[in-house]
Amino acid sequence: MRKQLCDALVNRAQRPDMVFLTGDLGFMALEPLQQALGKRFINAGVAEQNMVSVSAAMARQGLEAWVYSIAPFCYARPFEQIRNDITFHGLPVRLIGNGGGYGYGVMGPTHHAIEDYGVLLTLPNLKAYVPVFDEDVGDVIQSAGESPMAVYLRLGRGEPPRGFAVPAYAPWRQLTNGGGVPVIAVGPLAGTYIDAIQELPKASRPNLWALAELPLSQNPPPLALMAQVAAHGAVCVAEEHVERGSFAAEFALYLLREGTNARLHHLYARAHHYPRYGSQTYLRKASGLDPGSLLNAIDSMQRL
Amino acid sequence: MLDANRLTDIRKRLIRMHYESGVGHIGGNLSAIDALAVMFNEHMTANDRFVLSKGHSAGALYVALWSAGRLTDADLTTFHKDATLLAGHPPASGIDGILFATGSLGHGLSLAAGTALALSLKGEEGHVYCLTSDGEWQEGSTWEALIFACHHGLSNLTILIDHNRLQGFGSTADVASMAPLWERLAGFDVDMQIIDGHDPAAIRTALHASVAKPRLIVLETVKGKGISFMENRMEWHYLPLNDETYRQAIDDLAQR
């Protein structure tokens, strides 16, 4: 999604108040943005804490500040700066974390971001975007750019099956239809399930929903989804995020508050460390987030 | 221009505020109050910004703002009380002259540098002042900010260091010595001055000097300055005043 990100930001670069700060990342990706912004493109160096506080101060002076780094360096290292300097002041800084989830796969656990939106959404005045497809990025950047509050954008890699007609961006999108249980997948993971689900008979085919914006308080589930959950008395949630602080945990609370009686099956990122390293696909499988694991989970849910 | 009597009155008001609220952090307020009083009363313009990086000296900042007519006496009576704007560390909003909630050390210089760069990018007038503690230079992020400020040549930024040589649980020399601190700082492309942080004339001169790069003023100060039993005593980082120590403190100040 980095190319789409760069294109979308270049489109905004005419705004005189826009500034972009990077933690020394973006080689072979962000050069067009650097050219478009000139001195408003600031390589803040390998100093993420300073970069985030600087961005807060710039937002406080009315500038439209964007901050970019590899996902864990964007939120974990400077967490206190995000908390104190950005969110405590309600400042609309846009934080972009590239390679969320297991996006940096074989690079190792220091580069994984599987607790990012859970950690950040404990803070006030912050919203998270997890674009599902590459095509979403332009709309997400526009929405994030207009946000009156801080934004965290978990950037990944769109993975729709070949030939899939990506629907127009929306915070919630239903990607498959059938008579099976509803499945909610957060971000690009949704695209990886489409083929496997489409191969199931229509009568038992799950209704796959892609979720791209958090938290639920700012993006409540659509009525159609809630009707499916109520009808089946069950829902499956898949996300490349640890269980604690997950979307599923928030959704479970939502179901309880709404008085919806449903079983919730959760597929989630199991660990930062595995006995062996591997790609994002490898690590998803190790966590039981691959399409085969989803089908097994659905099968067991529909047998109950 | 502030004279010695006025500075003493400002100190008395600071002491009274702490006594009435029953809270500490007095020592570091007394080391910082002279520079803050000179800046807010004589030097800063409406276009200028200030960031208190050593947020635990909020009391000194509130009293400096009071001395410049930007907070009222009634405001100061709410210090540290329920429903106050005048918390133990600066609030995120609600007080003209306070841009950021600080209190976790190592944030303020980055906030000041970001503000200075933003003003520069916008082509706006105004100078940014940031007061750090000396112990705060043990925070890596403060050095990140200094590197950033120097790299961008932020000539609209003045960094002041309250160099009172005492921190939370010992002296800066005993805890994590960088002594002499100015030698560590001298390697950076800043205009550095080392002055008596309790001499208003020296503070004025240092603030007025015109420089083409970030300005760094090391304020040689005394923790607890002006009150004999507090001076250079680490415990006055924390202790509140009781009736007896308050009376002694006021007597000390009356003899200045």
Coordinates of C-alpha atoms in Angstrom, one line a residue:
Chain A
M1 CA 0.0 0.0 0.0
R2 CA 3.0 2.3 0.1
K3 CA 2.7 3.4 -3.5
Q4 CA -1.0 4.2 -3.0
L5 CA 0.0 6.0 0.2
C6 CA 2.5 8.1 -1.5
D7 CA 0.2 8.9 -4.4
A8 CA -2.6 10.0 -2.0
L9 CA -0.3 12.2 0.1
V10 CA 1.2 13.8 -3.0
N11 CA -2.3 14.7 -3.9
R12 CA -2.6 16.6 -0.7
A13 CA 0.8 18.2 -0.9
Q14 CA -0.5 21.4 -2.4
R15 CA -2.0 22.2 1.0
P16 CA 0.5 24.7 2.5
D17 CA -0.2 23.5 6.0
M18 CA 0.8 19.9 5.4
V19 CA 4.0 18.6 6.9
F20 CA 5.3 15.0 6.7
L21 CA 7.8 13.6 9.2
T22 CA 9.5 10.3 8.6
G23 CA 11.7 8.4 11.0
D24 CA 14.3 7.9 8.3
L25 CA 12.2 5.5 6.3
G26 CA 10.6 5.6 2.9
F27 CA 13.5 4.8 0.6
M28 CA 12.3 3.8 -2.9
A29 CA 8.7 4.7 -1.9
L30 CA 8.3 8.2 -0.7
E31 CA 10.7 10.2 -2.9
P32 CA 7.8 11.7 -4.9
L33 CA 6.3 13.0 -1.7
Q34 CA 9.6 14.4 -0.6
Q35 CA 9.9 16.2 -3.9
A36 CA 6.3 17.5 -3.7
L37 CA 6.6 18.8 -0.2
G38 CA 10.1 20.2 -0.3
K39 CA 11.1 21.6 3.1
R40 CA 7.8 20.4 4.5
F41 CA 9.0 16.8 4.1
I42 CA 11.1 16.3 7.3
N43 CA 13.3 13.3 7.8
A44 CA 13.4 13.5 11.6
G45 CA 16.1 10.8 11.8
V46 CA 16.3 7.8 14.0
A47 CA 14.6 9.6 16.8
E48 CA 10.9 8.6 17.0
Q49 CA 10.2 10.1 20.4
N50 CA 11.3 13.5 19.2
M51 CA 9.5 13.1 15.9
V52 CA 6.2 12.4 17.6
S53 CA 6.5 15.3 20.0
V54 CA 7.6 17.6 17.2
S55 CA 4.5 16.6 15.2
A56 CA 2.3 17.3 18.2
A57 CA 3.8 20.8 18.4
M58 CA 3.3 21.4 14.7
A59 CA -0.3 20.3 15.0
R60 CA -0.7 22.7 17.9
Q61 CA 0.4 25.5 15.6
G62 CA -2.2 24.5 13.1
L63 CA -0.2 22.4 10.7
E64 CA -1.5 19.2 9.2
A65 CA 1.1 16.8 10.6
W66 CA 1.7 13.2 9.2
V67 CA 4.2 10.9 10.9
Y68 CA 5.6 7.8 9.2
S69 CA 7.6 4.8 10.3
I70 CA 7.6 1.1 10.5
A71 CA 4.6 0.2 12.6
P72 CA 6.2 -0.8 15.9
F73 CA 8.6 2.2 15.7
C74 CA 5.6 4.5 15.1
Y75 CA 3.6 3.6 18.2
A76 CA 5.6 1.4 20.6
R77 CA 8.8 3.4 21.0
P78 CA 7.1 6.8 21.3
F79 CA 4.0 5.7 23.1
E80 CA 4.3 8.2 25.9
Q81 CA 4.8 11.0 23.4
I82 CA 1.6 9.9 21.6
R83 CA -0.3 9.7 24.9
N84 CA 0.9 12.9 26.5
D85 CA 1.7 15.2 23.6
I86 CA -0.8 14.2 21.0
T87 CA -3.9 12.6 22.6
F88 CA -4.0 14.5 25.9
H89 CA -4.1 17.7 23.8
G90 CA -6.6 16.3 21.3
L91 CA -4.3 17.1 18.5
P92 CA -5.0 15.6 15.0
V93 CA -1.7 14.1 14.2
R94 CA -1.8 11.3 11.6
L95 CA 0.4 8.4 12.5
I96 CA 1.2 5.9 9.8
G97 CA 2.7 2.6 10.8
N98 CA 3.8 0.6 7.8
G99 CA 3.7 -3.2 7.9
G100 CA 1.2 -3.7 10.7
G101 CA 0.5 -7.1 12.0
Y102 CA 3.1 -9.6 10.8
G103 CA 3.7 -7.5 7.7
Y104 CA 7.5 -7.5 8.3
G105 CA 7.3 -11.3 8.7
V106 CA 10.7 -12.8 8.6
M107 CA 12.4 -9.6 9.8
G108 CA 11.6 -10.9 13.3
P109 CA 9.5 -10.0 16.3
T110 CA 11.0 -6.5 16.8
H111 CA 9.3 -5.5 13.5
H112 CA 5.9 -7.1 14.2
A113 CA 3.0 -4.9 15.3
I114 CA 0.4 -7.2 16.6
E115 CA -0.8 -5.1 19.6
D116 CA -0.8 -1.7 17.9
Y117 CA -4.4 -0.7 17.6
G118 CA -5.3 -2.3 20.9
V119 CA -2.6 -0.3 22.7
L120 CA -3.4 2.9 20.9
L121 CA -7.2 2.7 21.3
T122 CA -6.8 2.8 25.1
L123 CA -6.0 6.4 24.5
P124 CA -8.5 9.2 24.2
N125 CA -9.1 11.2 21.0
L126 CA -7.7 8.6 18.7
K127 CA -9.1 6.6 15.8
A128 CA -7.5 3.7 13.9
Y129 CA -7.7 2.8 10.2
V130 CA -6.8 -0.6 8.9
P131 CA -7.3 -0.4 5.1
V132 CA -8.3 -3.7 3.6
F133 CA -7.3 -3.3 0.0
D134 CA -4.8 -1.1 -1.8
E135 CA -7.7 0.7 -3.4
D136 CA -8.8 1.9 0.1
V137 CA -5.8 4.0 0.8
G138 CA -6.8 7.1 -1.1
D139 CA -10.2 7.3 0.7
V140 CA -8.5 6.5 4.0
I141 CA -6.0 9.3 3.6
Q142 CA -8.7 11.7 2.8
S143 CA -10.7 10.7 5.8
A144 CA -7.7 10.7 8.1
G145 CA -6.7 14.1 6.7
E146 CA -10.0 15.5 7.7
S147 CA -10.1 13.9 11.1
P148 CA -10.5 16.3 14.0
M149 CA -8.7 13.8 16.2
A150 CA -5.5 11.8 16.1
V151 CA -5.3 8.9 13.7
Y152 CA -3.3 5.7 13.6
L153 CA -3.2 4.1 10.1
R154 CA -2.0 0.5 10.1
L155 CA -0.7 0.1 6.6
G156 CA -0.4 -3.4 5.2
R157 CA -0.7 -5.1 1.8
G158 CA -4.0 -5.6 0.0
E159 CA -4.6 -9.3 -0.8
P160 CA -7.8 -9.7 -2.8
P161 CA -8.0 -12.8 -5.0
R162 CA -7.2 -12.2 -8.6
G163 CA -10.1 -10.8 -10.5
F164 CA -12.0 -9.7 -7.4
A165 CA -13.9 -6.5 -7.8
V166 CA -13.0 -4.5 -4.8
P167 CA -16.0 -2.7 -3.5
A168 CA -15.9 1.1 -2.8
Y169 CA -14.3 2.0 0.5
A170 CA -16.5 1.9 3.6
P171 CA -15.6 1.2 7.2
W172 CA -17.7 -2.0 7.0
R173 CA -18.1 -4.0 3.8
Q174 CA -19.8 -7.3 3.2
L175 CA -17.5 -9.2 0.8
T176 CA -19.4 -12.6 0.6
N177 CA -23.0 -13.6 0.9
G178 CA -24.5 -16.9 2.0
G179 CA -26.5 -18.8 4.6
G180 CA -23.5 -19.4 6.9
V181 CA -22.3 -17.6 10.1
P182 CA -21.0 -14.1 9.9
V183 CA -17.3 -13.6 9.9
I184 CA -15.6 -10.3 10.6
A185 CA -12.0 -9.9 9.4
V186 CA -10.0 -6.8 10.3
G187 CA -7.9 -5.2 7.5
P188 CA -6.2 -7.0 4.7
L189 CA -6.8 -10.4 6.3
A190 CA -10.3 -10.2 4.9
G191 CA -9.0 -10.4 1.4
T192 CA -7.1 -13.6 2.1
Y193 CA -10.4 -15.4 3.0
I194 CA -12.5 -14.6 0.0
D195 CA -11.6 -17.4 -2.3
A196 CA -11.9 -20.1 0.4
I197 CA -15.3 -18.8 1.5
Q198 CA -16.6 -18.5 -2.1
E199 CA -15.9 -22.2 -2.7
L200 CA -18.3 -23.2 0.0
P201 CA -21.9 -24.1 -0.9
K202 CA -24.1 -21.0 -0.8
A203 CA -26.3 -22.4 2.0
S204 CA -23.4 -22.7 4.4
R205 CA -21.2 -19.9 3.0
P206 CA -20.2 -17.4 5.6
N207 CA -21.1 -13.8 5.3
L208 CA -17.6 -12.2 5.3
W209 CA -17.4 -8.6 6.6
A210 CA -14.2 -6.5 6.2
L211 CA -13.6 -4.0 9.0
A212 CA -11.4 -1.0 8.4
E213 CA -12.0 1.5 11.2
L214 CA -11.8 1.3 14.9
P215 CA -13.0 1.7 17.6
L216 CA -16.6 0.5 17.6
S217 CA -17.8 3.6 19.4
Q218 CA -17.0 5.6 16.3
N219 CA -17.9 2.9 13.8
P220 CA -20.7 0.8 15.1
P221 CA -21.5 -2.5 13.2
P222 CA -24.2 -2.3 10.5
L223 CA -27.7 -3.6 11.2
A224 CA -27.3 -6.3 8.6
L225 CA -24.3 -7.7 10.4
M226 CA -26.0 -7.6 13.7
A227 CA -29.1 -9.3 12.2
Q228 CA -26.9 -12.2 11.0
V229 CA -25.2 -12.5 14.4
A230 CA -28.6 -12.7 16.1
A231 CA -29.9 -15.2 13.5
H232 CA -27.0 -17.6 13.9
G233 CA -26.3 -16.9 17.5
A234 CA -22.7 -17.0 16.5
V235 CA -20.0 -14.9 15.0
C236 CA -16.3 -15.4 14.1
V237 CA -13.7 -12.7 14.3
A238 CA -10.3 -12.9 12.7
E239 CA -7.6 -10.3 13.2
E240 CA -3.8 -10.1 13.0
H241 CA -3.7 -8.7 16.6
V242 CA -3.2 -10.3 20.0
E243 CA -6.3 -11.3 21.9
R244 CA -5.9 -8.7 24.7
G245 CA -7.0 -5.3 23.4
S246 CA -8.4 -6.9 20.3
F247 CA -11.3 -5.9 18.2
A248 CA -13.0 -9.1 19.2
A249 CA -12.7 -8.2 22.9
E250 CA -14.4 -4.9 22.1
F251 CA -17.0 -6.6 20.0
A252 CA -17.8 -9.1 22.8
L253 CA -18.5 -6.2 25.1
Y254 CA -20.6 -4.6 22.4
L255 CA -22.7 -7.8 22.1
L256 CA -23.2 -8.0 25.8
R257 CA -24.2 -4.4 26.1
E258 CA -26.7 -4.8 23.2
G259 CA -28.1 -7.9 24.8
T260 CA -27.2 -10.0 21.7
N261 CA -26.8 -13.6 22.7
A262 CA -24.1 -15.1 20.5
R263 CA -21.1 -17.3 20.7
L264 CA -17.9 -15.6 19.5
H265 CA -15.0 -17.6 18.0
H266 CA -11.8 -15.6 17.8
L267 CA -8.8 -16.2 15.5
Y268 CA -6.0 -13.9 16.5
A269 CA -2.2 -13.4 16.4
R270 CA -0.9 -15.9 18.9
A271 CA 2.6 -14.8 19.5
H272 CA 5.5 -12.5 18.7
H273 CA 7.9 -15.5 18.8
Y274 CA 7.7 -18.8 17.1
P275 CA 10.3 -21.5 17.0
R276 CA 11.2 -20.5 13.5
Y277 CA 10.9 -17.2 11.6
G278 CA 9.0 -16.8 8.4
S279 CA 6.9 -14.7 6.1
Q280 CA 3.6 -13.0 6.9
T281 CA 1.8 -16.0 5.4
Y282 CA 3.9 -18.4 7.4
L283 CA 3.2 -16.5 10.7
R284 CA -0.5 -16.2 10.0
K285 CA -0.6 -20.0 9.6
A286 CA 1.3 -20.5 12.8
S287 CA -1.3 -18.3 14.5
G288 CA -4.2 -20.1 12.9
L289 CA -5.2 -17.1 10.8
D290 CA -4.8 -18.8 7.4
P291 CA -7.9 -19.6 5.3
G292 CA -7.7 -23.3 6.2
S293 CA -7.9 -22.5 9.9
L294 CA -10.8 -20.2 9.3
L295 CA -12.7 -22.9 7.4
N296 CA -12.1 -25.3 10.3
A297 CA -13.3 -22.8 12.8
I298 CA -16.4 -22.1 10.7
D299 CA -17.1 -25.8 10.3
S300 CA -16.9 -26.4 14.0
M301 CA -19.1 -23.4 14.7
Q302 CA -21.8 -24.6 12.3
R303 CA -21.7 -28.1 13.7
L304 CA -22.7 -26.8 17.1
Chain B
M1 CA 11.9 46.2 35.0
L2 CA 11.8 43.9 38.0
D3 CA 13.8 45.1 41.0
A4 CA 15.0 43.0 43.9
N5 CA 12.0 43.9 46.0
R6 CA 9.6 42.7 43.3
L7 CA 11.5 39.5 42.9
T8 CA 11.3 38.9 46.6
D9 CA 7.6 39.5 46.6
I10 CA 7.2 37.0 43.8
R11 CA 9.1 34.5 45.8
K12 CA 6.9 35.2 48.8
R13 CA 3.8 34.6 46.7
L14 CA 5.2 31.3 45.5
I15 CA 6.0 30.2 49.0
R16 CA 2.5 31.2 50.2
M17 CA 0.9 29.3 47.4
H18 CA 2.8 26.2 48.3
Y19 CA 2.1 26.6 52.0
E20 CA -1.6 27.1 51.5
S21 CA -1.9 24.1 49.2
G22 CA 0.4 21.9 51.4
V23 CA 2.5 20.6 48.5
G24 CA 6.2 20.3 47.7
H25 CA 8.3 20.8 44.6
I26 CA 9.4 24.0 46.2
G27 CA 13.2 23.7 45.7
G28 CA 13.1 23.5 41.9
N29 CA 10.6 26.3 41.8
L30 CA 12.8 28.6 43.7
S31 CA 15.8 27.8 41.4
A32 CA 13.7 28.6 38.3
I33 CA 11.6 31.6 39.4
D34 CA 14.0 34.4 38.7
A35 CA 14.4 33.4 35.0
L36 CA 10.7 32.8 34.6
A37 CA 9.8 36.2 36.2
V38 CA 12.2 38.1 34.0
M39 CA 11.0 36.3 30.9
F40 CA 7.3 36.8 31.4
N41 CA 7.5 40.3 32.8
E42 CA 10.2 41.9 30.7
H43 CA 11.1 39.8 27.7
M44 CA 8.5 37.7 26.0
T45 CA 6.1 39.3 23.5
A46 CA 2.6 38.2 22.5
N47 CA 4.1 36.2 19.6
D48 CA 6.4 34.2 21.8
R49 CA 5.8 30.8 23.2
F50 CA 7.0 29.0 26.3
V51 CA 7.3 25.3 27.1
L52 CA 8.0 24.3 30.7
S53 CA 9.8 21.0 30.1
K54 CA 10.5 20.6 33.8
G55 CA 6.8 20.4 34.5
H56 CA 7.3 19.9 38.2
S57 CA 8.1 23.6 38.4
A58 CA 4.5 24.4 37.5
G59 CA 4.2 26.5 40.7
A60 CA 7.0 28.8 39.5
L61 CA 5.3 29.1 36.1
Y62 CA 1.9 29.9 37.6
V63 CA 3.4 32.6 39.9
A64 CA 5.4 34.0 37.0
L65 CA 2.2 34.3 35.0
W66 CA 0.5 35.9 38.0
S67 CA 3.3 38.4 38.3
A68 CA 2.8 39.3 34.7
G69 CA -1.0 39.7 35.2
R70 CA -1.9 36.6 33.3
L71 CA -3.3 34.7 36.3
T72 CA -5.1 36.3 39.3
D73 CA -4.5 36.0 43.0
A74 CA -7.7 34.0 43.2
D75 CA -6.4 31.6 40.6
L76 CA -3.3 30.9 42.7
T77 CA -5.5 30.0 45.7
T78 CA -6.8 27.1 43.8
F79 CA -3.4 25.6 43.2
H80 CA -3.5 21.8 43.8
K81 CA -7.1 21.9 45.0
D82 CA -10.0 19.9 43.6
A83 CA -11.4 21.3 40.3
T84 CA -8.4 23.6 39.8
L85 CA -6.8 24.4 36.5
L86 CA -3.5 24.8 38.4
A87 CA -2.5 21.2 38.7
G88 CA 0.8 20.0 40.1
H89 CA 2.1 20.0 36.6
P90 CA 1.0 22.3 33.7
P91 CA -2.5 21.5 32.3
A92 CA -3.2 20.6 28.6
S93 CA -5.5 23.6 28.2
G94 CA -7.3 26.4 29.9
I95 CA -4.4 28.7 30.8
D96 CA -3.2 31.4 28.4
G97 CA 0.6 31.0 28.1
I98 CA 0.7 27.2 28.7
L99 CA 0.8 25.3 25.5
F100 CA 1.4 21.8 26.7
A101 CA 0.8 19.5 29.6
T102 CA 4.2 18.5 30.8
G103 CA 5.5 16.6 33.7
S104 CA 7.0 13.6 32.2
L105 CA 10.6 14.7 31.6
G106 CA 12.1 14.6 28.1
H107 CA 9.2 15.9 26.2
G108 CA 9.4 19.7 26.4
L109 CA 12.4 20.4 24.2
S110 CA 10.9 18.4 21.4
L111 CA 7.6 20.3 21.8
A112 CA 9.5 23.6 21.7
A113 CA 11.6 22.6 18.7
G114 CA 8.5 21.5 16.8
T115 CA 6.8 24.8 17.7
A116 CA 9.8 26.7 16.5
L117 CA 10.0 24.8 13.3
A118 CA 6.3 25.2 12.7
L119 CA 6.5 29.0 13.2
S120 CA 9.5 29.1 10.8
L121 CA 7.6 27.0 8.1
K122 CA 4.6 29.3 8.4
G123 CA 6.7 32.4 8.2
E124 CA 5.4 33.6 11.5
E125 CA 7.1 35.9 14.0
G126 CA 7.8 34.6 17.5
H127 CA 10.4 33.0 19.6
V128 CA 10.1 29.8 21.5
Y129 CA 11.5 29.4 25.0
C130 CA 11.9 26.1 26.8
L131 CA 13.0 25.6 30.4
T132 CA 14.5 22.2 31.1
S133 CA 15.9 20.8 34.3
D134 CA 19.5 19.6 34.5
G135 CA 18.5 16.0 35.5
E136 CA 16.3 15.9 32.5
W137 CA 19.4 15.7 30.3
Q138 CA 19.6 12.1 31.3
E139 CA 16.5 11.5 29.1
G140 CA 17.6 10.4 25.6
S141 CA 14.7 12.2 24.0
T142 CA 16.1 15.5 25.2
W143 CA 19.3 14.8 23.2
E144 CA 17.1 13.8 20.2
A145 CA 15.5 17.2 20.4
L146 CA 18.8 19.0 20.7
I147 CA 20.1 17.2 17.6
F148 CA 16.9 18.1 15.8
A149 CA 17.0 21.8 16.8
C150 CA 20.6 22.1 15.8
H151 CA 20.1 20.3 12.5
H152 CA 17.3 22.6 11.6
G153 CA 19.2 25.7 12.8
L154 CA 16.3 26.9 14.9
S155 CA 17.4 30.4 15.7
N156 CA 13.9 31.1 17.0
L157 CA 14.5 28.7 19.9
T158 CA 16.0 29.4 23.3
I159 CA 16.7 26.5 25.6
L160 CA 17.2 27.3 29.3
I161 CA 18.7 24.8 31.7
D162 CA 17.9 25.2 35.4
H163 CA 21.3 23.8 36.5
N164 CA 20.7 23.4 40.3
R165 CA 22.6 20.2 40.5
L166 CA 20.0 18.3 42.5
Q167 CA 17.5 15.8 41.2
G168 CA 15.0 13.4 42.6
F169 CA 17.1 11.1 44.7
G170 CA 20.6 12.6 44.8
S171 CA 22.8 15.1 43.1
T172 CA 23.2 15.0 39.3
A173 CA 26.9 14.3 40.0
D174 CA 26.1 11.3 42.1
V175 CA 23.2 9.9 40.0
A176 CA 24.4 10.1 36.5
S177 CA 27.2 12.6 36.1
M178 CA 27.7 14.6 33.0
A179 CA 29.7 17.2 34.8
P180 CA 30.4 19.7 33.6
L181 CA 27.2 19.6 31.6
W182 CA 28.2 22.5 29.3
E183 CA 31.1 20.4 28.0
R184 CA 28.7 17.8 26.8
L185 CA 26.6 20.5 25.2
A186 CA 29.4 22.4 23.7
G187 CA 29.8 19.9 20.9
F188 CA 26.4 21.0 19.4
D189 CA 25.9 23.9 17.1
V190 CA 24.3 26.2 19.7
D191 CA 25.0 29.6 21.0
M192 CA 25.7 28.7 24.6
Q193 CA 25.9 31.1 27.6
I194 CA 26.5 30.1 31.2
I195 CA 25.1 32.7 33.6
D196 CA 24.0 33.2 37.2
G197 CA 20.4 32.2 37.0
H198 CA 19.5 34.4 39.9
D199 CA 21.0 37.6 38.5
P200 CA 18.2 39.4 36.6
A201 CA 20.7 41.6 34.8
A202 CA 22.6 38.5 33.5
I203 CA 19.3 36.9 32.5
R204 CA 18.3 40.0 30.6
T205 CA 21.6 40.2 28.8
A206 CA 21.6 36.6 27.8
L207 CA 18.0 36.7 26.5
H208 CA 18.6 39.8 24.4
A209 CA 21.7 38.6 22.6
S210 CA 21.0 38.1 19.0
V211 CA 22.1 34.8 17.6
A212 CA 21.7 32.9 14.3
K213 CA 21.3 29.4 15.8
P214 CA 19.6 27.8 18.7
R215 CA 20.4 29.6 21.9
L216 CA 21.2 27.6 25.0
I217 CA 21.5 29.4 28.4
V218 CA 22.8 27.4 31.3
L219 CA 21.3 29.0 34.4
E220 CA 23.6 28.4 37.3
T221 CA 21.1 28.1 40.1
V222 CA 20.6 27.0 43.7
K223 CA 17.8 24.7 44.6
G224 CA 15.7 26.4 47.2
K225 CA 17.3 29.7 46.4
G226 CA 16.5 32.5 48.9
I227 CA 15.5 30.3 51.8
S228 CA 18.4 29.3 53.9
F229 CA 17.2 26.0 55.2
M230 CA 16.1 24.9 51.7
E231 CA 19.2 25.9 49.7
N232 CA 21.0 23.0 48.1
R233 CA 18.9 20.6 50.1
M234 CA 17.5 17.7 48.0
E235 CA 14.6 17.0 50.4
W236 CA 13.0 20.3 49.4
H237 CA 12.3 18.7 46.0
Y238 CA 9.5 17.1 47.9
L239 CA 8.7 18.6 51.3
P240 CA 5.7 20.8 51.9
L241 CA 5.8 23.7 54.3
N242 CA 4.3 23.5 57.7
D243 CA 3.4 26.5 59.9
E244 CA 6.9 26.8 61.3
T245 CA 8.9 26.4 58.2
Y246 CA 6.6 28.7 56.3
R247 CA 7.2 31.4 59.0
Q248 CA 10.9 30.8 58.8
A249 CA 10.8 31.0 55.0
I250 CA 9.0 34.3 55.0
D251 CA 11.4 35.7 57.6
D252 CA 14.4 34.6 55.4
L253 CA 12.9 36.3 52.4
A254 CA 12.2 39.5 54.4
Q255 CA 15.9 39.7 55.2
R256 CA 17.0 39.6 51.6

